GROMACS .gro file of C-alpha atoms in nm:
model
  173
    1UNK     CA    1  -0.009  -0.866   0.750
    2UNK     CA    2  -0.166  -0.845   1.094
    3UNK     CA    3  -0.462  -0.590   1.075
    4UNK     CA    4  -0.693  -0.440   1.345
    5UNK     CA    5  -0.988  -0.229   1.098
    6UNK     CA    6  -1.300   0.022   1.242
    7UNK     CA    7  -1.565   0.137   1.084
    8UNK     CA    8  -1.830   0.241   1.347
    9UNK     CA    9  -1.897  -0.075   1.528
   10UNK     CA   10  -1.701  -0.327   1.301
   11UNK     CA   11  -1.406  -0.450   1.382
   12UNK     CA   12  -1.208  -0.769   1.249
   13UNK     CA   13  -0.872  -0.885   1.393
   14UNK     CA   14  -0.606  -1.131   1.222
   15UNK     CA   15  -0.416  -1.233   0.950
   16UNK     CA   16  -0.546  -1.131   0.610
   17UNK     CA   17  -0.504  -1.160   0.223
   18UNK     CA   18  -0.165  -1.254   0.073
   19UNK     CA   19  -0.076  -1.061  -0.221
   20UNK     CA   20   0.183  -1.141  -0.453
   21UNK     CA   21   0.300  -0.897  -0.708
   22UNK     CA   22   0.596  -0.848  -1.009
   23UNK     CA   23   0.690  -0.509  -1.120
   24UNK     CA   24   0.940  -0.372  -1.384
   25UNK     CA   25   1.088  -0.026  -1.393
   26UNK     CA   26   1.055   0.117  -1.752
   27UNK     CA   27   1.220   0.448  -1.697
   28UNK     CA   28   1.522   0.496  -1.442
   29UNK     CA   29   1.547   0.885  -1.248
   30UNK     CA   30   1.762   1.103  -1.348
   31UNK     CA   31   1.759   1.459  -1.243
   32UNK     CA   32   1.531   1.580  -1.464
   33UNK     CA   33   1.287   1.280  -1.477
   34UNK     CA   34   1.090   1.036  -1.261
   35UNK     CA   35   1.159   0.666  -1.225
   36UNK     CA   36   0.828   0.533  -1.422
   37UNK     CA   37   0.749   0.141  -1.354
   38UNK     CA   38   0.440  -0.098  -1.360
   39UNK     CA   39   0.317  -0.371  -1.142
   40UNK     CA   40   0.110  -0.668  -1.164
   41UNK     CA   41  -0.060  -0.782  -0.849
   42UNK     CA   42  -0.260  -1.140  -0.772
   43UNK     CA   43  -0.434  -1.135  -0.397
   44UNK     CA   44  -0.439  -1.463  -0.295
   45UNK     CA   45  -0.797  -1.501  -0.100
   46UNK     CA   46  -0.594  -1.637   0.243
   47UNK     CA   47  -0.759  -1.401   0.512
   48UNK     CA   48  -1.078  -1.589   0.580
   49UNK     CA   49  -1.422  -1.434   0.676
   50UNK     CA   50  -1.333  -1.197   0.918
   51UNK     CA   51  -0.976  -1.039   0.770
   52UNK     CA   52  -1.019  -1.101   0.397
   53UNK     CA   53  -1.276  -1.140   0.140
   54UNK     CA   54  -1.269  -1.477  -0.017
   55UNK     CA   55  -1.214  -1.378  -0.365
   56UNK     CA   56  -0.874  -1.334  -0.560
   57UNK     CA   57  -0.774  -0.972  -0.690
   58UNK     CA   58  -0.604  -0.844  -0.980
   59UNK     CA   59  -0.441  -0.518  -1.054
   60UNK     CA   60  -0.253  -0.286  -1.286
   61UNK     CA   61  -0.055   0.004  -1.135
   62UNK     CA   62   0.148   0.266  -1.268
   63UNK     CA   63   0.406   0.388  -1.003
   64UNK     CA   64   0.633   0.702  -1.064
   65UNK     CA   65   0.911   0.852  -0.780
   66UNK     CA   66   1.116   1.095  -0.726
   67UNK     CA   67   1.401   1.196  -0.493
   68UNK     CA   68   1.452   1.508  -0.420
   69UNK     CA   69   1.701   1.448  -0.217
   70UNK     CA   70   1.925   1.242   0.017
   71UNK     CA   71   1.625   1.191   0.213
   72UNK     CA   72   1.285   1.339   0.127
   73UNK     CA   73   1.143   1.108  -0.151
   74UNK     CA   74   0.793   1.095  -0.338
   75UNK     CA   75   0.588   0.834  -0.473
   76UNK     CA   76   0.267   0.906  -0.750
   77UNK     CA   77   0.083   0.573  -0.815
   78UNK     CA   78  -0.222   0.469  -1.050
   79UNK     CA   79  -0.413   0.194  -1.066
   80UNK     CA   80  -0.694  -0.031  -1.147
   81UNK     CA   81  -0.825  -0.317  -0.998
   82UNK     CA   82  -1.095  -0.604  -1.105
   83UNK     CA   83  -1.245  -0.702  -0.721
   84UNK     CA   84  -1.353  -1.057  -0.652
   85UNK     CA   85  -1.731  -1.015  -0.533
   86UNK     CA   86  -1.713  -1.087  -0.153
   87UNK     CA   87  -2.135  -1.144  -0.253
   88UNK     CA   88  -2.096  -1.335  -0.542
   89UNK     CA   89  -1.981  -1.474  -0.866
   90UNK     CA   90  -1.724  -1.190  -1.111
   91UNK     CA   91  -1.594  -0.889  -1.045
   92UNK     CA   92  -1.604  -0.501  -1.031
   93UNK     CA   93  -1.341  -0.240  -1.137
   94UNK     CA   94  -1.178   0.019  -0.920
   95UNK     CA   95  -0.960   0.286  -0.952
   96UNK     CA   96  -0.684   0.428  -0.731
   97UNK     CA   97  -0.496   0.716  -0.672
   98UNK     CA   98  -0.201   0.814  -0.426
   99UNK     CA   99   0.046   1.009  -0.342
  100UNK     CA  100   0.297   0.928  -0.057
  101UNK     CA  101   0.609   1.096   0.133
  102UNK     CA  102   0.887   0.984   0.313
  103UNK     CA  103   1.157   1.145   0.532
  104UNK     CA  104   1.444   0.939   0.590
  105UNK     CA  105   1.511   0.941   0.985
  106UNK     CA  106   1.851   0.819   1.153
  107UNK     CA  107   1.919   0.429   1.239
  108UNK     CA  108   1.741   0.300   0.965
  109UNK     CA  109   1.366   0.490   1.015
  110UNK     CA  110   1.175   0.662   0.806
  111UNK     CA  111   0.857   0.858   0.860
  112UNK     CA  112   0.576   0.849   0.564
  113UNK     CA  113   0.304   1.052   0.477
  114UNK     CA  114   0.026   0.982   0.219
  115UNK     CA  115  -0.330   1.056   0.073
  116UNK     CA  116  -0.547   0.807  -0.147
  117UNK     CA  117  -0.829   0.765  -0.325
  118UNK     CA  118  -1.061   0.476  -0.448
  119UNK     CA  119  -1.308   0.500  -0.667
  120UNK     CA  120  -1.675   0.393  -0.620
  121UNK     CA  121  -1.777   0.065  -0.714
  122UNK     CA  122  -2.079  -0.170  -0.638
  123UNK     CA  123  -1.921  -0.294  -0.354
  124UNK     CA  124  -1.835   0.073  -0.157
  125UNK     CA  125  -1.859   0.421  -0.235
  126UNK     CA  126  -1.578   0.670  -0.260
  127UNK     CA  127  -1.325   0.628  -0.014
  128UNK     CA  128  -1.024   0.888   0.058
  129UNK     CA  129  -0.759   0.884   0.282
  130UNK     CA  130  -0.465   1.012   0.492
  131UNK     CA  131  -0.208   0.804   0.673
  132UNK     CA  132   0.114   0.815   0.876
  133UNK     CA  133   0.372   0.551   0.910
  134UNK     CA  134   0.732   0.442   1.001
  135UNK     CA  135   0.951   0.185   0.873
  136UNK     CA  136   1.261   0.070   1.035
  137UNK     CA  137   1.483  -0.101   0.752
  138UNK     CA  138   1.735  -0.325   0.971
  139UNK     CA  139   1.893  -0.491   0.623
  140UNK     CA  140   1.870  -0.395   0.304
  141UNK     CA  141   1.638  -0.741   0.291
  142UNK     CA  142   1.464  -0.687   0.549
  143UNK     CA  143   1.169  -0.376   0.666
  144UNK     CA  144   0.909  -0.344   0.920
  145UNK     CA  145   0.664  -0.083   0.933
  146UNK     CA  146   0.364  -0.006   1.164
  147UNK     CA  147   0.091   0.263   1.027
  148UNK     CA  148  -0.223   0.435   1.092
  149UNK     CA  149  -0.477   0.519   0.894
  150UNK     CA  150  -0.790   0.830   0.929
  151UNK     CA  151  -1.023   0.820   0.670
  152UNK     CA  152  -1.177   1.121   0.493
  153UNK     CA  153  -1.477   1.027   0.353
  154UNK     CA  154  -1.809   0.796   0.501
  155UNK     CA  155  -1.706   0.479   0.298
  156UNK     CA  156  -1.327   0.506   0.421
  157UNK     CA  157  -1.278   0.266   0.731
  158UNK     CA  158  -1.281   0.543   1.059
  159UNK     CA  159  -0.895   0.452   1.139
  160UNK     CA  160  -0.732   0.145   1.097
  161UNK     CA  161  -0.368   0.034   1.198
  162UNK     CA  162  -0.177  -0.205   1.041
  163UNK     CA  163   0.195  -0.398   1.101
  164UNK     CA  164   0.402  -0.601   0.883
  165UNK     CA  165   0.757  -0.787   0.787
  166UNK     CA  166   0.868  -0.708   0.433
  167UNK     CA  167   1.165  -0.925   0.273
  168UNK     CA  168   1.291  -0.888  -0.058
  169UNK     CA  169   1.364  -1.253  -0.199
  170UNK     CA  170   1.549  -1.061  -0.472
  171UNK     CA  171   1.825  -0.931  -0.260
  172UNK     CA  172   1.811  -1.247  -0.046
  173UNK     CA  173   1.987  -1.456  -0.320
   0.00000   0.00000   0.00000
């Protein structure tokens, strides 16, 4: 994913970290209930020096959603992380919080809202967040989105925007 990043007067431009990731749903919606599922995630260190860290990833997330209707839908996640040491040898734990929105638009866009959290860690300090974004889903295989980012607290990046190409392999074959 192309990403443009500032925080004060840092800036980094290119392509960054791949991450790959599997995820099972353990609970399916119904009206009464959320869908529950969990996710495994490996970041492949591919983004260099200047748009990635150098060290692989690895995190646990617990995802629950809800539609509330046709088109307004909700998305609760949970996570931790063990962080390669961009300074070093191991790793440090991280925890995450979120809570997204989306509205689903004509033509195949939808507009998304959504605030996170990080924990602290040795690495950075607290970092919260708001962000806005569209996605414009031309296949069922097939999304791009564009979004921007404002964050709430000092150790959040100022803004940052970011683009990318989605494609579900899944629903490709």
């Amino acid at each position: 994913t192309p990403t443009v990043t500032s925080n004060n007067a840092m800036f980094a431009q290119g392509f960054g970290d791949i991450t790959f990731g599997v995820q099972r749903l353990l609970v399916a919606q119904t009206p009464g209930t959320y869908d529950l599922s969990a996710r495994l995630e490996y970041k492949l260190p591919t983004g260099g020096a200047n748009a990635g860290t150098g060290r692989p990833d690895y995190n646990v997330l617990l995802l629950a959603s809800k539609d509330y209707s046709d088109r307004f839908h909700a998305d609760y996640n949970l996570a931790d992380a063990s962080l390669g040491r961009p300074d070093g040898p191991g790793s440090v734990q991280q925890a995450f919080v979120s809570a997204a929105f989306t509205y689903k638009l004509p033509h195949g866009f939808t507009a998304q809202t959504e605030v996170y959290g990080y924990s602290g860690s040795s690495l950075n300090g607290t970092n919260l967040a708001n962000g806005y974004g569209f996605t414009y889903t031309p296949h069922p295989a097939s999304e791009y989105d564009g979004y921007i980012n404002f964050g709430l607290t000092r150790a959040a990046p100022r803004y940052f925007v970011t683009v990318g190409h989605t494609f579900f392999l899944g629903k490709l074959f």
